[in-house]
Coordinates of C-alpha atoms and ligand atoms in Angstrom, one line a residue:
X227 CA 33.5 102.3 5.9
X228 CA 34.6 99.9 3.2
X229 CA 37.2 101.8 0.3
X230 CA 36.0 102.2 -2.8
X231 CA 39.0 101.1 -4.5
X232 CA 37.8 98.0 -3.1
X233 CA 34.2 98.1 -4.9
X234 CA 34.5 96.7 -8.6
X235 CA 31.9 96.5 -11.4
X236 CA 33.3 92.8 -11.9
X237 CA 35.8 90.7 -10.0
X238 CA 37.5 87.6 -12.0
X239 CA 38.6 85.2 -9.9
X240 CA 41.8 82.8 -11.4
X241 CA 43.5 83.9 -14.3
X242 CA 43.3 81.1 -16.3
X243 CA 42.4 81.2 -20.4
X244 CA 39.4 82.9 -20.0
X245 CA 39.4 85.1 -16.7
X246 CA 42.0 87.9 -18.5
X247 CA 40.5 88.0 -21.5
X248 CA 36.7 89.0 -20.0
X249 CA 38.5 91.3 -17.6
X250 CA 40.4 93.1 -20.7
X251 CA 37.3 93.2 -22.8
X252 CA 35.1 94.4 -19.8
X253 CA 38.1 97.0 -18.8
X254 CA 38.1 98.5 -22.2
X255 CA 34.6 99.4 -21.8
X256 CA 35.6 101.3 -18.7
X257 CA 34.4 99.4 -16.0
X258 CA 36.4 99.3 -12.9
X259 CA 38.1 95.3 -13.4
X260 CA 39.8 93.4 -10.5
X261 CA 41.5 90.0 -11.6
X262 CA 42.6 87.8 -8.2
X263 CA 45.1 85.5 -8.9
X264 CA 46.9 83.2 -6.3
X265 CA 49.8 82.0 -8.5
X266 CA 50.7 83.3 -12.0
X267 CA 48.9 84.7 -14.9
X268 CA 48.0 82.6 -17.2
X269 CA 47.3 79.7 -15.1
X270 CA 47.4 76.0 -16.2
X271 CA 48.0 76.5 -20.2
X272 CA 50.7 79.2 -19.9
X273 CA 52.7 77.9 -16.3
X274 CA 52.2 74.0 -16.4
X275 CA 49.7 73.1 -18.9
X276 CA 49.7 73.0 -22.9
X277 CA 52.9 75.5 -23.3
X278 CA 55.4 74.0 -21.2
X279 CA 54.5 70.4 -22.6
X280 CA 54.3 71.2 -25.9
X281 CA 57.6 72.9 -25.9
X282 CA 59.0 69.4 -24.2
X283 CA 57.1 67.6 -26.3
X284 CA 59.3 69.6 -29.0
X285 CA 62.8 68.8 -27.4
X286 CA 61.6 64.9 -27.1
X287 CA 60.8 64.6 -30.8
X288 CA 64.3 66.6 -31.7
X289 CA 66.2 63.3 -29.6
X290 CA 63.8 60.9 -31.3
X291 CA 64.2 62.1 -35.0
X292 CA 68.1 62.4 -34.4
X293 CA 68.1 58.7 -32.7
X294 CA 66.7 57.8 -35.5
X295 CA 68.5 59.9 -38.1
X296 CA 69.4 56.7 -40.4
X297 CA 66.0 55.7 -41.4
X298 CA 66.4 59.2 -43.1
X299 CA 69.6 58.8 -44.5
X300 CA 71.4 61.5 -42.4
X301 CA 74.4 60.1 -40.1
X302 CA 75.3 61.2 -36.4
X303 CA 78.8 61.1 -36.0
X304 CA 78.3 60.1 -32.2
X305 CA 75.7 59.2 -29.7
X306 CA 72.6 61.8 -29.3
X307 CA 72.6 63.2 -25.6
X308 CA 69.7 65.2 -23.8
X309 CA 70.8 68.3 -21.5
X310 CA 67.5 68.5 -19.7
X311 CA 69.1 71.8 -18.1
X312 CA 68.5 73.2 -21.4
X313 CA 65.4 71.6 -22.3
X314 CA 64.2 73.1 -19.1
X315 CA 65.5 76.5 -19.7
X316 CA 63.9 76.6 -23.3
X317 CA 60.8 75.7 -22.1
X318 CA 61.0 78.6 -19.2
X319 CA 61.5 81.0 -21.6
X320 CA 58.8 80.6 -23.2
X321 CA 56.4 80.1 -21.2
X322 CA 58.1 83.3 -19.4
X323 CA 57.8 85.4 -22.1
X324 CA 54.0 84.7 -22.0
X325 CA 53.4 85.1 -18.8
X326 CA 55.1 88.6 -19.0
X327 CA 53.2 89.2 -22.1
X328 CA 50.2 88.7 -20.0
X329 CA 51.3 90.7 -16.9
X330 CA 52.5 93.6 -19.4
X331 CA 48.9 93.5 -21.3
X332 CA 47.0 93.8 -18.3
X333 CA 48.7 96.3 -16.3
X334 CA 48.2 98.4 -19.3
X335 CA 44.8 98.5 -18.9
X336 CA 43.9 101.4 -16.5
X337 CA 40.5 100.3 -14.9
X338 CA 42.1 96.7 -14.5
X339 CA 43.6 95.9 -11.0
X340 CA 45.5 92.4 -10.5
X341 CA 45.0 91.2 -6.9
X342 CA 47.4 88.7 -5.6
X343 CA 46.7 86.0 -3.0
X344 CA 43.7 83.4 -2.7
X345 CA 40.6 84.8 -3.4
X346 CA 37.3 83.2 -1.1
X347 CA 34.0 84.3 -0.8
X348 CA 32.4 85.9 2.4
X349 CA 29.1 86.4 0.7
X350 CA 27.9 86.2 -2.9
X351 CA 29.1 89.9 -3.9
X352 CA 32.5 89.8 -1.6
X353 CA 35.6 88.0 -1.5
X354 CA 38.5 88.2 0.6
X355 CA 42.1 88.0 -0.2
X356 CA 44.0 87.7 2.9
X357 CA 43.2 90.8 4.8
X358 CA 41.3 92.8 2.0
X359 CA 37.8 92.1 1.2
X360 CA 36.7 93.4 -2.7
X361 CA 33.3 93.6 -3.4
X362 CA 32.1 93.3 -7.3
X363 CA 28.5 93.2 -9.1
X364 CA 29.3 90.6 -11.2
X365 CA 32.0 88.0 -10.2
X366 CA 33.6 85.0 -12.7
X367 CA 35.6 82.0 -11.8
X368 CA 38.0 80.6 -13.6
X369 CA 40.0 78.5 -10.8
X370 CA 40.7 75.9 -13.1
X371 CA 41.6 72.5 -12.1
X372 CA 44.3 70.4 -10.2
X373 CA 45.5 66.7 -10.9
X374 CA 44.0 64.6 -8.4
X375 CA 46.1 62.6 -6.0
X376 CA 45.3 59.0 -5.2
X377 CA 45.0 57.8 -1.8
X378 CA 47.9 55.1 -1.8
X379 CA 49.8 54.1 0.8
X380 CA 53.8 55.6 0.9
X381 CA 52.6 57.7 -2.3
X382 CA 54.3 61.0 -0.3
X383 CA 57.1 59.3 1.0
X384 CA 57.8 58.4 -2.7
X385 CA 58.1 62.3 -3.3
X386 CA 55.6 61.7 -6.4
X387 CA 55.6 63.8 -9.2
X388 CA 52.6 65.7 -10.8
X389 CA 52.2 67.5 -14.1
X390 CA 53.1 70.7 -12.4
X391 CA 56.0 69.7 -10.9
X392 CA 57.3 67.0 -13.2
X393 CA 58.0 70.8 -15.2
X394 CA 61.2 71.5 -12.7
X395 CA 62.6 68.9 -13.6
X396 CA 66.3 69.0 -14.7
X397 CA 67.7 65.5 -14.1
X398 CA 66.5 62.8 -16.4
X399 CA 64.7 59.8 -14.3
X400 CA 66.6 56.5 -14.9
X401 CA 63.0 54.7 -14.5
X402 CA 59.8 56.9 -14.8
X403 CA 56.6 55.4 -14.0
X404 CA 53.6 56.4 -15.0
X405 CA 50.5 56.2 -12.7
X406 CA 47.4 56.7 -15.3
X407 CA 47.6 55.9 -19.0
X408 CA 45.5 58.9 -20.5
X409 CA 46.0 62.0 -22.1
X410 CA 48.3 62.9 -19.8
X411 CA 50.2 60.7 -18.8
X412 CA 50.9 59.1 -22.5
X413 CA 52.2 62.8 -23.5
X414 CA 54.9 62.4 -20.7
X415 CA 56.1 59.0 -20.5
X416 CA 56.6 59.4 -24.4
X417 CA 58.8 62.5 -23.9
X418 CA 60.3 60.7 -21.2
X419 CA 61.4 57.6 -22.8
X420 CA 62.6 59.6 -25.7
X421 CA 64.6 62.0 -23.2
X422 CA 66.2 58.5 -22.5
X423 CA 64.5 57.4 -19.7
X424 CA 63.4 53.8 -19.1
X425 CA 59.2 54.2 -18.5
X426 CA 56.6 52.3 -17.7
X427 CA 52.7 53.1 -17.9
X428 CA 50.0 51.7 -15.2
X429 CA 46.8 52.1 -16.7
X430 CA 43.7 50.8 -13.8
X431 CA 41.4 50.4 -17.5
X432 CA 42.2 47.3 -19.4
X433 CA 43.4 50.1 -22.3
X434 CA 44.7 53.0 -22.6
X435 CA 42.9 56.3 -23.3
X436 CA 39.5 54.8 -22.6
X437 CA 37.7 57.9 -23.9
X438 CA 38.6 57.1 -27.6
X439 CA 37.9 53.9 -29.1
X440 CA 39.3 50.6 -28.7
X441 CA 41.0 51.0 -32.1
X442 CA 42.6 54.3 -31.4
X443 CA 44.1 52.6 -27.8
X444 CA 45.3 49.5 -29.7
X445 CA 47.3 51.9 -32.2
X446 CA 48.6 53.9 -29.5
X447 CA 50.2 51.1 -27.5
X448 CA 51.8 49.9 -30.7
X449 CA 53.2 53.0 -31.1
X450 CA 54.6 52.7 -27.4
X451 CA 55.5 49.3 -27.8
X452 CA 57.0 50.2 -30.4
X453 CA 59.1 53.4 -28.7
X454 CA 60.1 50.5 -25.8
X455 CA 57.8 52.0 -23.6
X456 CA 56.3 49.5 -21.0
X457 CA 52.3 49.6 -21.0
X458 CA 50.2 47.4 -18.2
X459 CA 46.6 47.5 -18.2
X460 CA 44.3 46.3 -16.1
X461 CA 46.4 47.3 -13.7
X462 CA 45.6 48.9 -10.3
X463 CA 48.8 50.8 -7.8
X464 CA 48.1 49.5 -4.1
X465 CA 50.8 50.8 -2.6
X466 CA 54.3 52.4 -3.2
X467 CA 57.7 52.4 -0.9
X468 CA 61.2 53.8 -1.1
X469 CA 62.3 57.2 -2.0
X470 CA 63.4 59.3 -5.5
X471 CA 65.9 56.9 -7.2
X472 CA 64.7 53.4 -5.9
X473 CA 60.5 52.9 -5.9
X474 CA 58.7 50.2 -5.8
X475 CA 55.2 50.2 -6.9
X476 CA 53.1 47.4 -6.1
X477 CA 50.4 46.5 -8.7
X478 CA 47.3 44.1 -8.6
X479 CA 46.8 43.0 -12.0
X480 CA 43.5 41.0 -12.2
X481 CA 44.1 39.1 -8.5
X482 CA 47.5 39.0 -9.0
X483 CA 50.3 40.8 -7.2
X484 CA 53.0 42.6 -9.6
X485 CA 55.9 44.9 -8.5
X486 CA 57.1 47.3 -10.7
X487 CA 60.4 49.5 -9.7
X488 CA 61.8 52.4 -10.5
X489 CA 63.4 55.9 -9.7
X490 CA 60.4 58.7 -9.7
X491 CA 56.6 58.1 -10.4
X492 CA 54.6 60.5 -11.9
X493 CA 50.8 61.0 -10.6
X494 CA 48.3 61.7 -13.9
X495 CA 45.3 59.6 -12.8
X496 CA 43.1 62.9 -13.6
X497 CA 42.1 66.5 -12.5
X498 CA 39.5 67.9 -10.2
X499 CA 37.9 71.3 -10.5
X500 CA 39.6 74.3 -8.3
X501 CA 36.4 74.4 -5.9
X502 CA 37.6 73.6 -2.4
X503 CA 38.7 76.7 -0.6
X504 CA 36.4 79.4 -2.5
X505 CA 33.9 79.4 0.0
X506 CA 30.8 78.9 -2.4
X507 CA 29.1 78.0 0.0
X508 CA 28.8 81.2 1.2
X509 CA 27.5 82.8 -2.4
X510 CA 24.8 79.8 -2.8
X511 CA 26.9 78.6 -5.6
X512 CA 25.6 75.4 -6.5
X513 CA 28.3 72.8 -7.4
X514 CA 27.6 68.8 -8.7
X515 CA 28.8 65.7 -7.7
X516 CA 31.9 65.9 -9.1
X517 CA 32.7 69.6 -7.5
X518 CA 32.3 71.4 -10.7
X519 CA 30.2 74.8 -11.0
X520 CA 26.8 74.0 -12.1
X521 CA 26.0 76.3 -14.9
X522 CA 23.2 76.9 -17.4
X523 CA 23.9 76.9 -21.5
X524 CA 25.4 80.5 -20.7
X525 CA 27.8 80.0 -18.2
X526 CA 25.9 81.4 -15.8
X527 CA 25.6 79.3 -12.3
X528 CA 22.9 79.0 -9.9
X529 CA 23.6 82.8 -8.3
X530 CA 22.5 85.0 -11.2
X531 CA 25.8 87.4 -11.1
X532 CA 28.3 84.9 -10.9
X533 CA 29.5 83.5 -13.9
X534 CA 31.8 80.1 -14.1
X535 CA 34.4 79.7 -17.4
X536 CA 36.9 76.8 -18.1
X537 CA 37.7 73.8 -16.1
X538 CA 36.1 74.3 -13.4
X539 CA 32.3 74.3 -14.7
X540 CA 33.0 70.8 -16.7
X541 CA 32.0 71.7 -19.7
X542 CA 35.4 71.0 -21.4
X543 CA 39.0 70.5 -20.3
X544 CA 40.9 72.9 -23.0
X545 CA 42.4 76.1 -23.4
X546 CA 40.5 76.0 -26.0
X547 CA 36.8 75.0 -24.9
X548 CA 38.3 77.7 -21.7
X549 CA 38.5 80.8 -24.5
X550 CA 35.2 79.4 -26.0
X551 CA 33.3 80.4 -22.9
X552 CA 35.2 83.7 -22.3
X553 CA 33.9 84.4 -26.2
X554 CA 30.4 83.0 -25.4
X555 CA 30.0 85.6 -22.3
X556 CA 31.5 88.0 -24.1
X557 CA 29.3 88.1 -26.6
X558 CA 26.5 88.0 -24.7
X559 CA 26.8 90.4 -22.4
X560 CA 28.5 93.3 -24.2
X561 CA 27.6 92.5 -27.4
X562 CA 23.9 91.6 -27.2
X563 CA 24.3 88.0 -28.4
X564 CA 22.5 84.8 -27.5
X565 CA 25.6 82.4 -27.6
X566 CA 25.5 78.7 -26.0
X567 CA 27.6 76.4 -24.9
X568 CA 25.9 73.8 -26.7
X569 CA 26.9 75.0 -29.9
X570 CA 30.1 74.1 -29.3
X571 CA 31.5 71.0 -31.2
X572 CA 33.9 68.8 -29.3
X573 CA 37.5 68.9 -31.0
X574 CA 41.2 68.2 -29.2
X575 CA 44.6 66.7 -29.9
X576 CA 46.4 64.4 -28.1
X577 CA 50.0 65.4 -28.6
X578 CA 52.0 62.3 -28.6
X579 CA 53.3 61.7 -32.0
X580 CA 52.5 61.3 -34.1
X581 CA 49.3 63.6 -32.4
X582 CA 45.6 62.5 -32.1
X583 CA 43.0 64.8 -33.6
X584 CA 39.8 64.6 -32.9
X585 CA 36.3 65.9 -33.5
X586 CA 32.7 65.2 -32.5
X587 CA 31.8 62.0 -31.6
X588 CA 33.9 58.7 -31.5
X589 CA 32.4 55.4 -33.5
X590 CA 31.1 54.1 -30.2
X591 CA 29.2 57.5 -28.9
X592 CA 27.8 57.2 -32.7
X593 CA 26.3 53.7 -32.4
X594 CA 25.1 54.4 -28.9
X595 CA 23.1 57.7 -30.7
X596 CA 20.8 54.8 -32.4
X597 CA 21.8 56.6 -36.0
X598 CA 21.9 55.0 -39.1
X599 CA 26.1 55.5 -39.4
X600 CA 28.8 55.5 -41.8
X601 CA 32.8 55.1 -41.9
X602 CA 35.4 55.8 -44.1
X603 CA 38.8 54.9 -43.5
X604 CA 42.2 54.8 -44.2
X605 CA 45.2 53.9 -42.5
X606 CA 48.2 56.4 -43.1
X607 CA 50.4 53.7 -44.4
X608 CA 48.2 54.6 -47.8
X609 CA 48.7 58.5 -46.9
X610 CA 51.5 59.5 -49.4
X611 CA 52.6 62.5 -47.1
X612 CA 52.9 59.4 -44.3
X613 CA 55.1 57.3 -46.4
X614 CA 57.2 60.3 -47.6
X615 CA 57.8 61.1 -43.8
X616 CA 58.4 57.5 -43.2
X617 CA 56.1 58.4 -40.3
X618 CA 52.9 55.5 -41.2
X619 CA 51.2 54.8 -37.6
X620 CA 48.0 55.8 -37.8
X621 CA 44.6 56.3 -39.3
X622 CA 42.1 58.8 -40.8
X623 CA 38.5 58.0 -39.6
X624 CA 35.3 59.7 -40.4
X625 CA 31.7 59.0 -39.3
X626 CA 29.0 60.0 -41.3
X627 CA 25.0 60.1 -40.6
X628 CA 23.5 58.2 -43.5
X629 CA 20.5 59.9 -43.3
X630 CA 21.1 63.5 -42.9
X631 CA 24.8 62.9 -44.5
X632 CA 26.3 65.3 -41.9
X633 CA 30.0 64.3 -40.5
X634 CA 29.3 62.9 -37.2
X635 CA 32.7 62.8 -36.4
X636 CA 36.5 61.7 -37.3
X637 CA 40.1 60.6 -35.4
X638 CA 42.9 61.4 -37.1
X639 CA 45.7 59.2 -35.6
X640 CA 49.2 60.3 -37.2
X641 CA 51.4 63.0 -38.4
X642 CA 49.4 66.2 -38.8
X643 CA 46.5 64.5 -37.5
X644 CA 45.9 67.8 -34.8
X645 CA 45.7 70.1 -37.7
X646 CA 44.2 68.1 -40.3
X647 CA 41.0 68.0 -38.3
X648 CA 40.4 71.1 -39.1
X649 CA 38.8 71.0 -42.3
X650 CA 36.4 68.4 -40.9
X651 CA 35.2 70.3 -37.8
X652 CA 34.7 73.8 -40.2
X653 CA 32.7 71.4 -42.3
X654 CA 30.3 70.1 -38.8
X655 CA 30.3 74.4 -38.2
X656 CA 29.4 75.2 -42.5
X657 CA 26.6 72.7 -41.6
X658 CA 26.8 71.4 -44.8
X659 CA 26.5 67.9 -46.3
X660 CA 30.5 65.6 -45.9
X661 CA 29.8 65.6 -49.9
X662 CA 31.1 69.4 -49.9
X663 CA 34.3 68.2 -48.3
X664 CA 34.2 65.0 -50.2
X665 CA 34.2 67.4 -53.6
X666 CA 36.8 69.5 -52.2
X667 CA 40.6 70.0 -53.3
X668 CA 42.9 70.1 -51.2
X669 CA 46.3 70.4 -51.5
X670 CA 49.0 67.3 -52.8
X671 CA 51.5 65.9 -50.7
X672 CA 49.0 66.6 -47.1
X673 CA 47.6 64.4 -45.1
X674 CA 44.4 66.3 -45.3
X675 CA 44.4 65.3 -49.2
X676 CA 43.1 62.5 -47.9
X677 CA 40.2 63.3 -46.2
X678 CA 38.1 63.8 -49.5
X679 CA 39.4 60.0 -50.9
X680 CA 38.2 58.5 -47.1
X681 CA 34.7 60.2 -47.8
X682 CA 34.4 58.8 -51.1
X683 CA 34.7 55.3 -49.7
X684 CA 32.2 55.1 -46.9
X685 CA 30.9 51.7 -45.4
X686 CA 28.0 50.8 -42.7
X687 CA 29.9 51.2 -39.4
X688 CA 29.9 47.8 -37.6
X689 CA 27.5 47.9 -35.1
X690 CA 25.6 50.6 -36.4
X691 CA 21.8 50.1 -36.9
X692 CA 20.6 46.8 -39.0
X693 CA 19.1 49.2 -42.2
X694 CA 22.2 50.7 -42.8
X695 CA 24.2 47.2 -43.4
X696 CA 21.1 46.1 -45.6
X697 CA 22.7 48.9 -47.7
X698 CA 19.6 51.7 -47.7
X699 CA 20.6 54.5 -49.8
X700 CA 20.9 58.5 -48.8
X701 CA 18.1 60.5 -47.9
X702 CA 19.5 63.7 -47.7
X703 CA 17.5 65.7 -45.0
X704 CA 17.7 69.6 -44.7
X705 CA 19.4 70.7 -41.6
X706 CA 20.2 67.5 -40.7
X707 CA 24.1 68.8 -40.5
X708 CA 22.5 70.8 -37.7
X709 CA 20.7 67.8 -35.7
X710 CA 24.1 66.0 -35.8
X711 CA 26.0 69.1 -34.6
X712 CA 23.5 69.1 -31.6
X713 CA 23.9 65.7 -31.2
X714 CA 27.8 65.6 -31.3
X715 CA 27.5 68.4 -28.6
X716 CA 25.1 67.4 -26.5
X717 CA 25.8 63.1 -25.7
X718 CA 30.0 64.7 -25.2
X719 CA 31.3 64.0 -22.1
X720 CA 34.7 66.3 -21.6
X721 CA 37.4 64.2 -21.8
X722 CA 39.8 65.2 -18.7
X723 CA 42.6 65.8 -20.3
X724 CA 45.0 63.4 -18.4
Ligands
FAD849 C1 49.9 69.2 -18.6 C2 49.1 69.1 -19.3 C3 48.6 69.5 -20.2 C4 47.5 70.1 -21.2 N1 47.5 70.3 -22.4 C5 46.8 71.0 -23.5 C6 46.7 70.8 -24.5 O1 47.6 70.6 -25.2 N2 45.3 71.6 -25.1 C7 44.8 71.9 -24.5 O2 43.8 72.6 -24.9 N3 44.5 72.3 -23.4 C8 45.4 71.3 -22.4 N4 46.0 71.5 -21.4 C9 44.6 72.0 -20.2 C10 44.7 72.9 -20.3 O3 46.0 73.8 -19.5 C11 43.1 74.1 -19.5 O4 41.8 73.2 -19.5 C12 43.4 75.3 -19.3 O5 44.3 75.8 -18.7 C13 42.0 76.7 -19.1 O6 41.9 75.9 -18.2 P1 41.3 77.4 -17.2 O7 41.2 78.6 -18.1 O8 39.3 77.1 -16.8 O9 42.0 77.6 -15.8 P2 43.5 77.7 -15.3 O10 44.4 77.4 -16.7 O11 43.7 76.3 -14.6 O12 43.7 78.9 -14.6 C14 43.1 78.9 -13.3 C15 43.6 79.6 -12.3 O13 42.8 80.0 -11.2 C16 43.7 80.4 -9.8 N5 43.3 80.0 -8.8 C17 42.5 78.9 -8.4 N6 42.0 79.4 -7.1 C18 42.0 80.2 -6.9 C19 42.0 81.2 -5.8 N7 40.8 80.6 -4.9 N8 41.7 82.5 -5.9 C20 42.8 83.2 -7.1 N9 43.2 82.2 -7.7 C21 42.9 80.8 -8.4 C22 45.3 79.3 -10.1 O14 46.4 79.2 -9.8 C23 45.3 79.6 -12.2 O15 46.0 80.1 -12.2 C24 46.8 70.8 -20.3 C25 46.7 70.4 -18.7 C26 47.9 70.0 -18.1 C27 48.1 69.8 -16.8

C-alpha cells in the first residue's frame, strides 16, 4: 500500500541551478514537491564550479598583482608566497555559506521535502531512492553534467585530478599538467601558475579554446606565454606513467613522440550529461547520441509530464542557462507564459585574467551564416582604462549585420570584458539597430565607453560576402534585429564549459 507521503505533485531530480528554484516556486503555490539530491544542494555551480573557481581565481589574481606590484610603483618588502590551506579555507567558507543558505531556504518551505539519495526511474511516474519509492505527477530533471575521463593507459594509477577533486587540494603542485585547453582547463592553468606551480597545458586541437575565433585563441596563448605557462597544441596524450609527485605523460605531437614530466595531472577534456544510472529507459525518456535528454523548445522531454533543465538537456552549459531554463518552465507552467529556449541569446564569460566576455555569434559563425557582416575592432592597447591599469591584453570586437543593422555578436577579451559584454547583449535583446548603442553615452573612463566608438568604425568582415566588401550601403530592415537574434540563437552550439 503506497504511503501518501511518497506521492508528490512534482519531483525535482538534482538540485542544480534550476531545480531548487522551480521546486520553491511550485511549493509556494501550495504544491507538494520533492527535491532529490544525491550529493549537495546547489550542484556544480555552488560546490564544484563557478563559485569555488571564481574565489580561487580571485586569490590567484591577488598573488599575481602582489608579485607584479612594482609595475604599479608599489614595493612589496620580500617574496610573495601563497598559503594554499588559507586559499582553500576562504573558498570553503564562501561555498558553505551559499550551500547553507540554500539548505535553510528549502527547509523553510512547508510543502517541500528534500530527499537525500540517488534517484532512479522505476516507471514514468515513479522514482526509487534507496529503499523508498516516490511518485510524481510531474517530474523535472536537473541532474547536470560531470567531467569526462578519457581511457588513457596509466591515468587511474596517476590518481588524476578533476575540476572537482582539485578543489580539495591544500598543497601546491610543483608542476601541474592540464589535459585540455578549453574553458575549465584554462582557468585552472592560469590560477595554478599564479599560485606558483609550473604549468603545462596539453591540447589535442591545433589551438586553445577552439570554439572561439582563431585570433582570440592566439591572444590567449600570448597571455599565457607571458605568464610562463607552457602550451602544447596538436598533442594527443597516449599514456601516463607514475604517481602524484612524479608523473610522465607520453604525447603524440603530429606523429612525433614527446614526454612531459610533472607532479600532478588535471583532466579537463570535457563534460558529459548525468543521465547514466537514472533509468530513463524505464520512463521512456529519449536521449540524443551524446547522452543529452532530448527536449522541445519549452524543455518538455519525449514524455509529456517530464521536463529536463540545465546542462543535462544540452541546450546550455552554464549556470545562467540553467537558471533561464527554470524561468522558462516556471513562466509556462505557472504564469500562463509562452517562453522558449530559442529566444535566448548566447552569452558567457571565461574567467581567465583578463576575462573573455562573449555574446551571440563568433566571426566564424557570422561568416557561415551567409550574411553580409561588418566588424568593429579595437585592441585594448587603445582603451584608456586598460592603459591606466597597465593591463592592455586583448581586444573588443563587435559584429553587425550590414543589412538589418542588428548586432550579431561580440567578443571582449580584456579587463572587465565579462561585464562590458552586457551592454551589447542588452541591445540585442532590445532588438534595435546598433546605431542606438553607437549614440549612447557611456561613463568615462570605462571599457564600455569604447563600445560606441568601436561601432563607429565598422568595416567589412574578411571572408564575409563579396557585396559588403564592395561597399554596399546599409539598408535598414524593420525587425532585422529579431532575425539576427534568431539566427544567433539557432546557429549556436552551446560550448562545453571545459
Ligand atoms: C570548474 C567549473 C567552472 C564553472 N564555471 C562556470 C562559470 O563561471 N559560469 C557559468 O555560468 N557556469 C560555470 N560552470 C558550469 C556550471 O557550473 C553549470 O552549468 C551549472 O551548475 C548548471 O548546472 P545544472 O543546473 O545543469 O546542474 P548541476 O549544477 O550540475 O547540478 C546537478 C545536480 O544533480 C545531482 N544529481 C545528478 N544525478 C542525480 C540523481 N540520479 N539523483 C539525485 N541527484 C542527482 C548532482 O549531484 C548535482 O548536485 C562551471 C563548471 C565547472 C565544472
